[in-house]
Amino acid sequence: KNEVEQSPQNLTAQEGEFITINCSYSVGISALHWLQQHPGGGIVSLFMLSSGKKKHGRLIATINIQEKHSSLHITASHPRDSAVYICAVRWNTDKLIFGTGTRLQVFP
Amino acid sequence: GAVVSQHPSRVICKSGTSVKIECRSLDFQATTMFWYRQFPKQSLMLMATSNEGSKATYEQGVEKDKFLINHASLTLSTLTVTSAHPEDSSFYICSARGTLTYNEQFFGPGTRLTVL
């Protein structure tokens, strides 16, 4: 059983819609990362957070340590946001444990 | 800042040959580099962790003699796939972490290896 669960696995949206991707993990962590992987494969680190909320442009990431849950929100979605979004957690080591990803497609 | 490059981006080789993949941190010193492998529609799987100047630590099930990792400098780590076979075909991604990057890992663009 994967220790990092993401939902939904696949998501389609119309341009302009507000999008939420969820991530749950099983034990306490030191940090959680949200990553974006485009069809070509390259990975971009969007956020690293251990508490609270971070915002960058149209992206917002929140984490609830007590509930062991994080969300990634995209406001005013755009076709260029189409990608796989991956949640990864780090416990008390250097290693990242990855979720299975959420494939997002935004249509014009 | 915090850019990581990989070379080559794509490589096709014959079965039995060896392939070297480079991972470079371009604007920071990477004390730790990580090598991942990703099969189609699957999650990234950590292969090994390397710290500059010391031997890499391999994850369970990863053959250290097949996947040679060298992290000889603070800006370069290499992964050599020796005697490659078709089942080694995959997407290989490195990431790097430095003392000034506050535990954040920065990922390279990946290398797609196809073994014929």
PDB file of C-alpha atoms in Angstrom:
ATOM      1  CA  LYS A   1       0.000   0.000   0.000  1.00  0.00           C
ATOM      2  CA  ASN A   2       1.402   3.335  -1.040  1.00  0.00           C
ATOM      3  CA  GLU A   3       2.014   5.507   2.009  1.00  0.00           C
ATOM      4  CA  VAL A   4       1.139   8.613   0.015  1.00  0.00           C
ATOM      5  CA  GLU A   5      -2.280   8.698  -1.573  1.00  0.00           C
ATOM      6  CA  GLN A   6      -3.420  11.234  -4.121  1.00  0.00           C
ATOM      7  CA  SER A   7      -6.867  11.969  -5.430  1.00  0.00           C
ATOM      8  CA  PRO A   8      -8.197  12.149  -7.965  1.00  0.00           C
ATOM      9  CA  GLN A   9      -5.986  10.076 -10.254  1.00  0.00           C
ATOM     10  CA  ASN A  10      -7.303  11.845 -13.326  1.00  0.00           C
ATOM     11  CA  LEU A  11      -8.935  15.220 -13.614  1.00  0.00           C
ATOM     12  CA  THR A  12     -10.319  17.140 -16.542  1.00  0.00           C
ATOM     13  CA  ALA A  13     -11.407  20.752 -16.374  1.00  0.00           C
ATOM     14  CA  GLN A  14     -12.511  23.605 -18.549  1.00  0.00           C
ATOM     15  CA  GLU A  15     -10.274  26.609 -18.792  1.00  0.00           C
ATOM     16  CA  GLY A  16     -10.944  28.993 -15.920  1.00  0.00           C
ATOM     17  CA  GLU A  17     -12.111  26.393 -13.443  1.00  0.00           C
ATOM     18  CA  PHE A  18     -10.805  26.158  -9.885  1.00  0.00           C
ATOM     19  CA  ILE A  19      -8.943  22.889  -9.366  1.00  0.00           C
ATOM     20  CA  THR A  20      -8.109  20.981  -6.202  1.00  0.00           C
ATOM     21  CA  ILE A  21      -5.794  17.993  -5.915  1.00  0.00           C
ATOM     22  CA  ASN A  22      -5.529  16.151  -2.622  1.00  0.00           C
ATOM     23  CA  CYS A  23      -2.736  14.276  -0.910  1.00  0.00           C
ATOM     24  CA  SER A  24      -2.929  12.157   2.237  1.00  0.00           C
ATOM     25  CA  TYR A  25      -0.091  10.458   4.028  1.00  0.00           C
ATOM     26  CA  SER A  26       0.099   7.887   6.769  1.00  0.00           C
ATOM     27  CA  VAL A  27       2.561   9.145   9.389  1.00  0.00           C
ATOM     28  CA  GLY A  28       4.056  12.410  10.551  1.00  0.00           C
ATOM     29  CA  ILE A  29       6.393  14.071   8.093  1.00  0.00           C
ATOM     30  CA  SER A  30       9.091  16.720   8.076  1.00  0.00           C
ATOM     31  CA  ALA A  31       8.101  18.214   4.737  1.00  0.00           C
ATOM     32  CA  LEU A  32       5.763  17.762   1.806  1.00  0.00           C
ATOM     33  CA  HIS A  33       6.527  18.643  -1.790  1.00  0.00           C
ATOM     34  CA  TRP A  34       4.249  19.355  -4.700  1.00  0.00           C
ATOM     35  CA  LEU A  35       5.829  18.650  -8.079  1.00  0.00           C
ATOM     36  CA  GLN A  36       4.684  19.175 -11.643  1.00  0.00           C
ATOM     37  CA  GLN A  37       5.683  16.801 -14.427  1.00  0.00           C
ATOM     38  CA  HIS A  38       4.993  17.811 -18.010  1.00  0.00           C
ATOM     39  CA  PRO A  39       4.474  15.312 -20.857  1.00  0.00           C
ATOM     40  CA  GLY A  40       8.146  15.543 -21.802  1.00  0.00           C
ATOM     41  CA  GLY A  41       8.999  14.178 -18.381  1.00  0.00           C
ATOM     42  CA  GLY A  42      10.812  17.075 -16.756  1.00  0.00           C
ATOM     43  CA  ILE A  43       9.883  17.763 -13.157  1.00  0.00           C
ATOM     44  CA  VAL A  44       9.429  21.175 -11.591  1.00  0.00           C
ATOM     45  CA  SER A  45       9.253  21.664  -7.871  1.00  0.00           C
ATOM     46  CA  LEU A  46       6.214  23.815  -7.105  1.00  0.00           C
ATOM     47  CA  PHE A  47       6.175  23.948  -3.336  1.00  0.00           C
ATOM     48  CA  MET A  48       7.857  22.562  -0.278  1.00  0.00           C
ATOM     49  CA  LEU A  49       5.896  23.069   2.905  1.00  0.00           C
ATOM     50  CA  SER A  50       5.766  21.732   6.428  1.00  0.00           C
ATOM     51  CA  SER A  51       2.911  23.812   7.789  1.00  0.00           C
ATOM     52  CA  GLY A  52       0.282  26.338   6.789  1.00  0.00           C
ATOM     53  CA  LYS A  53      -0.122  27.635   3.308  1.00  0.00           C
ATOM     54  CA  LYS A  54       1.994  28.869   0.403  1.00  0.00           C
ATOM     55  CA  LYS A  55       0.974  30.785  -2.686  1.00  0.00           C
ATOM     56  CA  HIS A  56       2.765  31.318  -5.977  1.00  0.00           C
ATOM     57  CA  GLY A  57       0.851  32.995  -8.751  1.00  0.00           C
ATOM     58  CA  ARG A  58      -2.284  30.963  -9.398  1.00  0.00           C
ATOM     59  CA  LEU A  59      -1.090  28.046  -7.303  1.00  0.00           C
ATOM     60  CA  ILE A  60      -1.873  27.588  -3.633  1.00  0.00           C
ATOM     61  CA  ALA A  61      -0.698  24.732  -1.427  1.00  0.00           C
ATOM     62  CA  THR A  62      -2.011  23.997   2.030  1.00  0.00           C
ATOM     63  CA  ILE A  63      -1.135  21.401   4.596  1.00  0.00           C
ATOM     64  CA  ASN A  64      -2.914  20.197   7.729  1.00  0.00           C
ATOM     65  CA  ILE A  65      -0.405  18.402   9.882  1.00  0.00           C
ATOM     66  CA  GLN A  66      -2.967  17.014  12.331  1.00  0.00           C
ATOM     67  CA  GLU A  67      -5.074  15.519   9.551  1.00  0.00           C
ATOM     68  CA  LYS A  68      -2.012  14.444   7.531  1.00  0.00           C
ATOM     69  CA  HIS A  69      -3.446  16.037   4.435  1.00  0.00           C
ATOM     70  CA  SER A  70      -2.366  18.554   1.843  1.00  0.00           C
ATOM     71  CA  SER A  71      -4.141  20.200  -1.055  1.00  0.00           C
ATOM     72  CA  LEU A  72      -2.900  21.885  -4.194  1.00  0.00           C
ATOM     73  CA  HIS A  73      -5.245  24.444  -5.699  1.00  0.00           C
ATOM     74  CA  ILE A  74      -5.053  26.018  -9.128  1.00  0.00           C
ATOM     75  CA  THR A  75      -7.136  29.119  -9.660  1.00  0.00           C
ATOM     76  CA  ALA A  76      -8.276  30.219 -13.131  1.00  0.00           C
ATOM     77  CA  SER A  77      -6.893  27.057 -14.727  1.00  0.00           C
ATOM     78  CA  HIS A  78      -5.349  27.222 -18.170  1.00  0.00           C
ATOM     79  CA  PRO A  79      -4.524  24.561 -20.776  1.00  0.00           C
ATOM     80  CA  ARG A  80      -0.827  25.062 -20.034  1.00  0.00           C
ATOM     81  CA  ASP A  81      -1.509  23.768 -16.515  1.00  0.00           C
ATOM     82  CA  SER A  82      -2.101  20.331 -18.053  1.00  0.00           C
ATOM     83  CA  ALA A  83       0.459  18.040 -16.472  1.00  0.00           C
ATOM     84  CA  VAL A  84       0.878  15.360 -13.839  1.00  0.00           C
ATOM     85  CA  TYR A  85       0.959  16.758 -10.314  1.00  0.00           C
ATOM     86  CA  ILE A  86       2.858  14.700  -7.790  1.00  0.00           C
ATOM     87  CA  CYS A  87       2.815  14.887  -4.020  1.00  0.00           C
ATOM     88  CA  ALA A  88       5.947  13.685  -2.247  1.00  0.00           C
ATOM     89  CA  VAL A  89       6.643  13.492   1.459  1.00  0.00           C
ATOM     90  CA  ARG A  90       9.826  13.396   3.447  1.00  0.00           C
ATOM     91  CA  TRP A  91      10.066  11.836   6.856  1.00  0.00           C
ATOM     92  CA  ASN A  92      13.142  12.104   9.024  1.00  0.00           C
ATOM     93  CA  THR A  93      15.534  11.125   6.257  1.00  0.00           C
ATOM     94  CA  ASP A  94      16.512  12.607   2.927  1.00  0.00           C
ATOM     95  CA  LYS A  95      14.255  10.251   1.021  1.00  0.00           C
ATOM     96  CA  LEU A  96      11.113  11.377  -0.729  1.00  0.00           C
ATOM     97  CA  ILE A  97       8.153   9.032  -0.978  1.00  0.00           C
ATOM     98  CA  PHE A  98       6.045   9.855  -4.007  1.00  0.00           C
ATOM     99  CA  GLY A  99       2.348   9.645  -4.613  1.00  0.00           C
ATOM    100  CA  THR A 100       1.107   8.112  -7.837  1.00  0.00           C
ATOM    101  CA  GLY A 101       0.297  11.493  -9.329  1.00  0.00           C
ATOM    102  CA  THR A 102      -2.797  13.251 -10.596  1.00  0.00           C
ATOM    103  CA  ARG A 103      -3.092  13.687 -14.332  1.00  0.00           C
ATOM    104  CA  LEU A 104      -4.740  17.030 -15.077  1.00  0.00           C
ATOM    105  CA  GLN A 105      -6.074  18.064 -18.448  1.00  0.00           C
ATOM    106  CA  VAL A 106      -7.449  21.553 -18.919  1.00  0.00           C
ATOM    107  CA  PHE A 107      -9.430  22.145 -22.091  1.00  0.00           C
ATOM    108  CA  PRO A 108      -9.919  25.524 -23.743  1.00  0.00           C
TER     109      PRO A 108
ATOM    110  CA  GLY B   1      18.417  29.840  -9.310  1.00  0.00           C
ATOM    111  CA  ALA B   2      18.767  26.192  -8.284  1.00  0.00           C
ATOM    112  CA  VAL B   3      18.939  24.674 -11.748  1.00  0.00           C
ATOM    113  CA  VAL B   4      19.820  21.048 -12.345  1.00  0.00           C
ATOM    114  CA  SER B   5      20.725  19.770 -15.789  1.00  0.00           C
ATOM    115  CA  GLN B   6      21.012  16.264 -17.166  1.00  0.00           C
ATOM    116  CA  HIS B   7      22.840  14.992 -20.182  1.00  0.00           C
ATOM    117  CA  PRO B   8      21.915  13.406 -22.464  1.00  0.00           C
ATOM    118  CA  SER B   9      18.190  14.036 -22.545  1.00  0.00           C
ATOM    119  CA  ARG B  10      17.611  10.953 -24.651  1.00  0.00           C
ATOM    120  CA  VAL B  11      19.796   7.972 -25.489  1.00  0.00           C
ATOM    121  CA  ILE B  12      19.289   4.835 -27.493  1.00  0.00           C
ATOM    122  CA  CYS B  13      21.813   2.052 -27.166  1.00  0.00           C
ATOM    123  CA  LYS B  14      22.300  -1.588 -28.032  1.00  0.00           C
ATOM    124  CA  SER B  15      21.891  -4.317 -25.479  1.00  0.00           C
ATOM    125  CA  GLY B  16      25.152  -5.042 -23.667  1.00  0.00           C
ATOM    126  CA  THR B  17      26.602  -1.573 -23.937  1.00  0.00           C
ATOM    127  CA  SER B  18      27.113   0.885 -21.078  1.00  0.00           C
ATOM    128  CA  VAL B  19      25.530   4.308 -20.872  1.00  0.00           C
ATOM    129  CA  LYS B  20      26.606   7.232 -18.737  1.00  0.00           C
ATOM    130  CA  ILE B  21      24.147   9.907 -17.602  1.00  0.00           C
ATOM    131  CA  GLU B  22      25.379  13.161 -16.089  1.00  0.00           C
ATOM    132  CA  CYS B  23      23.592  15.295 -13.541  1.00  0.00           C
ATOM    133  CA  ARG B  24      24.895  18.793 -12.845  1.00  0.00           C
ATOM    134  CA  SER B  25      23.864  21.490 -10.420  1.00  0.00           C
ATOM    135  CA  LEU B  26      24.432  24.684 -12.366  1.00  0.00           C
ATOM    136  CA  ASP B  27      24.224  27.418  -9.774  1.00  0.00           C
ATOM    137  CA  PHE B  28      24.610  25.774  -6.399  1.00  0.00           C
ATOM    138  CA  GLN B  29      26.745  23.178  -4.703  1.00  0.00           C
ATOM    139  CA  ALA B  30      24.936  19.877  -4.379  1.00  0.00           C
ATOM    140  CA  THR B  31      26.054  18.008  -1.303  1.00  0.00           C
ATOM    141  CA  THR B  32      23.520  15.277  -1.985  1.00  0.00           C
ATOM    142  CA  MET B  33      22.206  13.955  -5.268  1.00  0.00           C
ATOM    143  CA  PHE B  34      19.430  11.467  -5.777  1.00  0.00           C
ATOM    144  CA  TRP B  35      18.832   9.163  -8.728  1.00  0.00           C
ATOM    145  CA  TYR B  36      15.313   8.056  -9.590  1.00  0.00           C
ATOM    146  CA  ARG B  37      13.818   5.779 -12.191  1.00  0.00           C
ATOM    147  CA  GLN B  38      10.330   6.128 -13.582  1.00  0.00           C
ATOM    148  CA  PHE B  39       8.514   3.557 -15.687  1.00  0.00           C
ATOM    149  CA  PRO B  40       5.561   4.648 -17.859  1.00  0.00           C
ATOM    150  CA  LYS B  41       2.552   5.794 -15.864  1.00  0.00           C
ATOM    151  CA  GLN B  42       4.297   4.949 -12.615  1.00  0.00           C
ATOM    152  CA  SER B  43       5.680   6.982  -9.780  1.00  0.00           C
ATOM    153  CA  LEU B  44       9.320   7.892  -9.336  1.00  0.00           C
ATOM    154  CA  MET B  45      11.319   5.263  -7.527  1.00  0.00           C
ATOM    155  CA  LEU B  46      14.480   6.186  -5.680  1.00  0.00           C
ATOM    156  CA  MET B  47      17.458   4.166  -6.852  1.00  0.00           C
ATOM    157  CA  ALA B  48      20.264   5.630  -4.790  1.00  0.00           C
ATOM    158  CA  THR B  49      21.445   8.575  -2.773  1.00  0.00           C
ATOM    159  CA  SER B  50      24.932   9.944  -3.206  1.00  0.00           C
ATOM    160  CA  ASN B  51      26.832  12.358  -1.064  1.00  0.00           C
ATOM    161  CA  GLU B  52      29.797  14.185  -2.497  1.00  0.00           C
ATOM    162  CA  GLY B  53      33.006  12.317  -1.936  1.00  0.00           C
ATOM    163  CA  SER B  54      31.479   9.147  -0.528  1.00  0.00           C
ATOM    164  CA  LYS B  55      29.947   5.957  -1.835  1.00  0.00           C
ATOM    165  CA  ALA B  56      26.332   5.971  -2.902  1.00  0.00           C
ATOM    166  CA  THR B  57      23.652   4.349  -0.803  1.00  0.00           C
ATOM    167  CA  TYR B  58      21.488   2.087  -2.917  1.00  0.00           C
ATOM    168  CA  GLU B  59      17.870   1.226  -2.303  1.00  0.00           C
ATOM    169  CA  GLN B  60      16.874  -2.367  -1.785  1.00  0.00           C
ATOM    170  CA  GLY B  61      16.651  -4.242  -5.055  1.00  0.00           C
ATOM    171  CA  VAL B  62      18.923  -1.887  -6.993  1.00  0.00           C
ATOM    172  CA  GLU B  63      22.099  -3.581  -8.196  1.00  0.00           C
ATOM    173  CA  LYS B  64      25.065  -1.418  -7.324  1.00  0.00           C
ATOM    174  CA  ASP B  65      27.307  -3.184  -9.822  1.00  0.00           C
ATOM    175  CA  LYS B  66      24.864  -2.492 -12.611  1.00  0.00           C
ATOM    176  CA  PHE B  67      24.062   1.100 -11.754  1.00  0.00           C
ATOM    177  CA  LEU B  68      27.355   2.786 -10.953  1.00  0.00           C
ATOM    178  CA  ILE B  69      27.057   6.165  -9.303  1.00  0.00           C
ATOM    179  CA  ASN B  70      29.877   8.635  -8.907  1.00  0.00           C
ATOM    180  CA  HIS B  71      29.573  11.954  -7.097  1.00  0.00           C
ATOM    181  CA  ALA B  72      33.095  13.227  -7.372  1.00  0.00           C
ATOM    182  CA  SER B  73      32.385  16.941  -7.130  1.00  0.00           C
ATOM    183  CA  LEU B  74      29.833  19.264  -5.603  1.00  0.00           C
ATOM    184  CA  THR B  75      28.292  19.970  -8.993  1.00  0.00           C
ATOM    185  CA  LEU B  76      28.396  16.638 -10.813  1.00  0.00           C
ATOM    186  CA  SER B  77      27.079  13.150 -10.293  1.00  0.00           C
ATOM    187  CA  THR B  78      27.063  10.419 -12.906  1.00  0.00           C
ATOM    188  CA  LEU B  79      24.977   7.287 -13.287  1.00  0.00           C
ATOM    189  CA  THR B  80      26.403   4.560 -15.496  1.00  0.00           C
ATOM    190  CA  VAL B  81      24.101   1.776 -16.581  1.00  0.00           C
ATOM    191  CA  THR B  82      26.458  -1.114 -17.298  1.00  0.00           C
ATOM    192  CA  SER B  83      25.678  -3.906 -19.745  1.00  0.00           C
ATOM    193  CA  ALA B  84      22.290  -2.406 -20.429  1.00  0.00           C
ATOM    194  CA  HIS B  85      19.344  -4.642 -21.271  1.00  0.00           C
ATOM    195  CA  PRO B  86      15.927  -3.770 -22.698  1.00  0.00           C
ATOM    196  CA  GLU B  87      14.372  -3.969 -19.214  1.00  0.00           C
ATOM    197  CA  ASP B  88      16.630  -1.077 -18.192  1.00  0.00           C
ATOM    198  CA  SER B  89      14.764   1.147 -20.623  1.00  0.00           C
ATOM    199  CA  SER B  90      13.226   3.848 -18.475  1.00  0.00           C
ATOM    200  CA  PHE B  91      13.200   7.518 -17.602  1.00  0.00           C
ATOM    201  CA  TYR B  92      16.044   8.379 -15.242  1.00  0.00           C
ATOM    202  CA  ILE B  93      15.797  11.553 -13.179  1.00  0.00           C
ATOM    203  CA  CYS B  94      18.271  13.100 -10.803  1.00  0.00           C
ATOM    204  CA  SER B  95      17.683  15.659  -8.117  1.00  0.00           C
ATOM    205  CA  ALA B  96      20.078  17.668  -6.043  1.00  0.00           C
ATOM    206  CA  ARG B  97      20.093  19.224  -2.623  1.00  0.00           C
ATOM    207  CA  GLY B  98      22.619  21.663  -1.290  1.00  0.00           C
ATOM    208  CA  THR B  99      23.452  23.234   2.012  1.00  0.00           C
ATOM    209  CA  LEU B 100      21.936  26.518   0.888  1.00  0.00           C
ATOM    210  CA  THR B 101      18.703  25.097  -0.517  1.00  0.00           C
ATOM    211  CA  TYR B 102      17.063  24.485   2.853  1.00  0.00           C
ATOM    212  CA  ASN B 103      16.362  20.786   2.289  1.00  0.00           C
ATOM    213  CA  GLU B 104      14.555  21.380  -0.959  1.00  0.00           C
ATOM    214  CA  GLN B 105      15.366  19.033  -3.822  1.00  0.00           C
ATOM    215  CA  PHE B 106      15.690  20.387  -7.325  1.00  0.00           C
ATOM    216  CA  PHE B 107      15.035  18.017 -10.165  1.00  0.00           C
ATOM    217  CA  GLY B 108      16.787  17.575 -13.462  1.00  0.00           C
ATOM    218  CA  PRO B 109      14.838  17.294 -16.735  1.00  0.00           C
ATOM    219  CA  GLY B 110      15.395  13.560 -16.958  1.00  0.00           C
ATOM    220  CA  THR B 111      17.057  11.182 -19.398  1.00  0.00           C
ATOM    221  CA  ARG B 112      15.045   8.743 -21.462  1.00  0.00           C
ATOM    222  CA  LEU B 113      17.010   5.542 -22.026  1.00  0.00           C
ATOM    223  CA  THR B 114      15.967   3.055 -24.658  1.00  0.00           C
ATOM    224  CA  VAL B 115      17.898  -0.191 -24.900  1.00  0.00           C
ATOM    225  CA  LEU B 116      17.369  -2.119 -28.124  1.00  0.00           C
TER     226      LEU B 116
END
